[in-house]
Amino acid sequence: MVAILSRPTLRHMPLETLDLTATDEGIAQAAAVLRAGGLVAMPTETVYGLAGDACNGTAVARIFAAKGRPQFNPLIVHVADMAQARRIAQFSPEAEAVARAFWPGALTLVLPLAEGAGLSPLVTAGLETVAVRMPAHPVAQRLIRAFGGPLAAPSANPSGKVSPTTAAHVRAGLSGRIEAILDAGPCSVGVESTILAMDDPPRLLRPGGIPAEALEAMLGPLPDAAHAAPDRPTAPGQLASHYAPEAPVRLGVARPAGGELWVGFGPACPGADLTLSPAGDLVEAAANLFSILRKADDLATARGAPAIAFAPIPDHGLGRAINDRLRRAAAPRPVATP
Ligand code: TXA
Ligand code: MG
């Protein structure tokens, strides 16, 4: 009984989830689905996003329902160009400069909401700020333009699970719950965008695909707000357990113990079952991270391994985002409540 109640409620019959390819026709079909209030899994350079019309409250509500996501979490709004961005958010001169330097790309800016933005309040969870991102992926760009407006898109995975970096990952998690998946192959960056709140001074809310050092070169030292207030989540990383595989996860393991499944990094991990990057390249490791987490979980289950053990990852550049995600994966799991 408890197990049934704790599962997200499916209020509708399962949908037929369309597989679309990134051709002109596939993109036009995806845009039509979005205009009708439907949900499309959209490729971006970071991870696949679950996109819906950011101005349509029903579409946005369906995003939360499809993910089984807690409603207090506001969503990132995706735009194709600065004109669209300025219609929904206010840019200080400093925010303009950051956008010019890092957009399009793996950076999300939290900015004051523009007057008359027209976004569903569900997107911002009622906040006076909005998280905006201009993705660099050409298919995301084409889809946003074909649709003609801003798209709300969290990562296209069930809430609390590993983010998807291929269309097959999306299908495994959300098939039957969304209208379409637009397949453009694997994501090149592989971890979510860095989230920067353009407060005075700016604050790093989530490490991600743009290294914090690159932002700091422009803005000066950034206090890491990601671990500052674990009881009041403002970015998804602040939820205690996130990106959780089924098997327990151990970090910083130079030598695995007792049948653990060992995930290596770099050449100094002989005999590792899997590796994030044989050469020890953080960019390659980020691109592989979520696929490897899934593979490791499957292998650990198949073998009855007591845990997944990760070799130490240097904590600079994209390593900060990787370690942040791995800490979430290793965090104590929330106890299921009825
Ligand atoms: O790479 C990415 O960022 C991917 C792709 C699809 O773009 N998207 C993604 O979205 O990771 P999501 O929804 O999983 O993470 C967005 C997070 C929210 O959980 C929230 O904590 C934070 O951004 N956020 C959104 N609006 C905010 C706001 N107004 N203030 C502070 N944080 C906000
Ligand atoms: Mg997510």
mmCIF file of C-alpha atoms and ligand atoms in Angstrom, residues 44 46-49 69 73-76 78 108 110 127 129-131 133 153-155 192-193 195 205-206 234-236, ligand 1:
data_model
loop_
_atom_site.group_PDB
_atom_site.id
_atom_site.type_symbol
_atom_site.label_atom_id
_atom_site.label_comp_id
_atom_site.label_asym_id
_atom_site.label_seq_id
_atom_site.Cartn_x
_atom_site.Cartn_y
_atom_site.Cartn_z
ATOM 1 C CA THR A 44 21.059 20.257 -25.379
ATOM 2 C CA THR A 46 24.601 19.537 -21.309
ATOM 3 C CA VAL A 47 21.837 16.920 -20.872
ATOM 4 C CA TYR A 48 18.470 16.201 -22.511
ATOM 5 C CA GLY A 49 15.782 18.597 -21.258
ATOM 6 C CA ARG A 69 9.126 16.418 -9.213
ATOM 7 C CA ASN A 73 11.736 23.531 -7.570
ATOM 8 C CA PRO A 74 11.631 26.294 -10.224
ATOM 9 C CA LEU A 75 12.586 25.394 -13.805
ATOM 10 C CA ILE A 76 15.190 26.739 -16.246
ATOM 11 C CA HIS A 78 15.529 28.205 -22.520
ATOM 12 C CA THR A 108 22.194 29.450 -16.501
ATOM 13 C CA VAL A 110 19.217 33.696 -12.338
ATOM 14 C CA LEU A 127 9.802 33.747 -7.227
ATOM 15 C CA THR A 129 13.583 35.800 -10.365
ATOM 16 C CA VAL A 130 13.878 33.499 -13.360
ATOM 17 C CA ALA A 131 16.628 31.062 -14.394
ATOM 18 C CA ARG A 133 19.728 29.669 -20.370
ATOM 19 C CA ALA A 153 13.070 22.423 -19.458
ATOM 20 C CA PRO A 154 14.419 20.556 -16.453
ATOM 21 C CA SER A 155 16.576 17.522 -17.132
ATOM 22 C CA GLU A 192 23.992 20.197 -16.336
ATOM 23 C CA SER A 193 24.650 23.888 -16.736
ATOM 24 C CA ILE A 195 23.848 28.136 -12.301
ATOM 25 C CA LEU A 205 24.191 28.104 -7.078
ATOM 26 C CA ARG A 206 25.290 24.939 -8.866
ATOM 27 C CA THR A 234 17.214 26.922 -4.348
ATOM 28 C CA ALA A 235 19.094 24.686 -6.780
ATOM 29 C CA PRO A 236 18.518 20.967 -7.318
HETATM 30 O O1 TXA B 1 21.873 21.856 -18.210
HETATM 31 C C1 TXA B 1 20.829 22.164 -17.630
HETATM 32 O O2 TXA B 1 20.759 23.112 -16.846
HETATM 33 C C2 TXA B 1 19.581 21.317 -17.930
HETATM 34 C C3 TXA B 1 19.278 21.469 -19.404
HETATM 35 C C4 TXA B 1 18.024 20.734 -19.815
HETATM 36 O O3 TXA B 1 19.177 22.830 -19.733
HETATM 37 N N1 TXA B 1 18.459 21.746 -17.123
HETATM 38 C C5 TXA B 1 18.385 21.512 -15.798
HETATM 39 O O4 TXA B 1 17.229 21.981 -15.245
HETATM 40 O O5 TXA B 1 19.250 20.970 -15.163
HETATM 41 P P1 TXA B 1 16.739 21.565 -13.784
HETATM 42 O O6 TXA B 1 15.295 21.995 -13.739
HETATM 43 O O7 TXA B 1 16.984 20.128 -13.518
HETATM 44 O O8 TXA B 1 17.525 22.465 -12.828
HETATM 45 C C6 TXA B 1 17.130 23.830 -12.668
HETATM 46 C C7 TXA B 1 17.386 24.313 -11.301
HETATM 47 C C8 TXA B 1 16.185 24.186 -10.397
HETATM 48 O O9 TXA B 1 16.103 22.957 -9.748
HETATM 49 C C9 TXA B 1 16.347 25.307 -9.436
HETATM 50 O O10 TXA B 1 16.855 24.869 -8.214
HETATM 51 C C10 TXA B 1 17.275 26.277 -10.149
HETATM 52 O O11 TXA B 1 17.623 25.720 -11.364
HETATM 53 N N2 TXA B 1 16.498 27.485 -10.366
HETATM 54 C C11 TXA B 1 15.554 27.699 -11.284
HETATM 55 N N3 TXA B 1 15.014 28.921 -11.131
HETATM 56 C C12 TXA B 1 15.644 29.484 -10.094
HETATM 57 C C13 TXA B 1 15.530 30.725 -9.426
HETATM 58 N N4 TXA B 1 14.661 31.641 -9.817
HETATM 59 N N5 TXA B 1 16.336 30.957 -8.382
HETATM 60 C C14 TXA B 1 17.236 30.034 -7.984
HETATM 61 N N6 TXA B 1 17.381 28.829 -8.565
HETATM 62 C C15 TXA B 1 16.593 28.558 -9.592
#
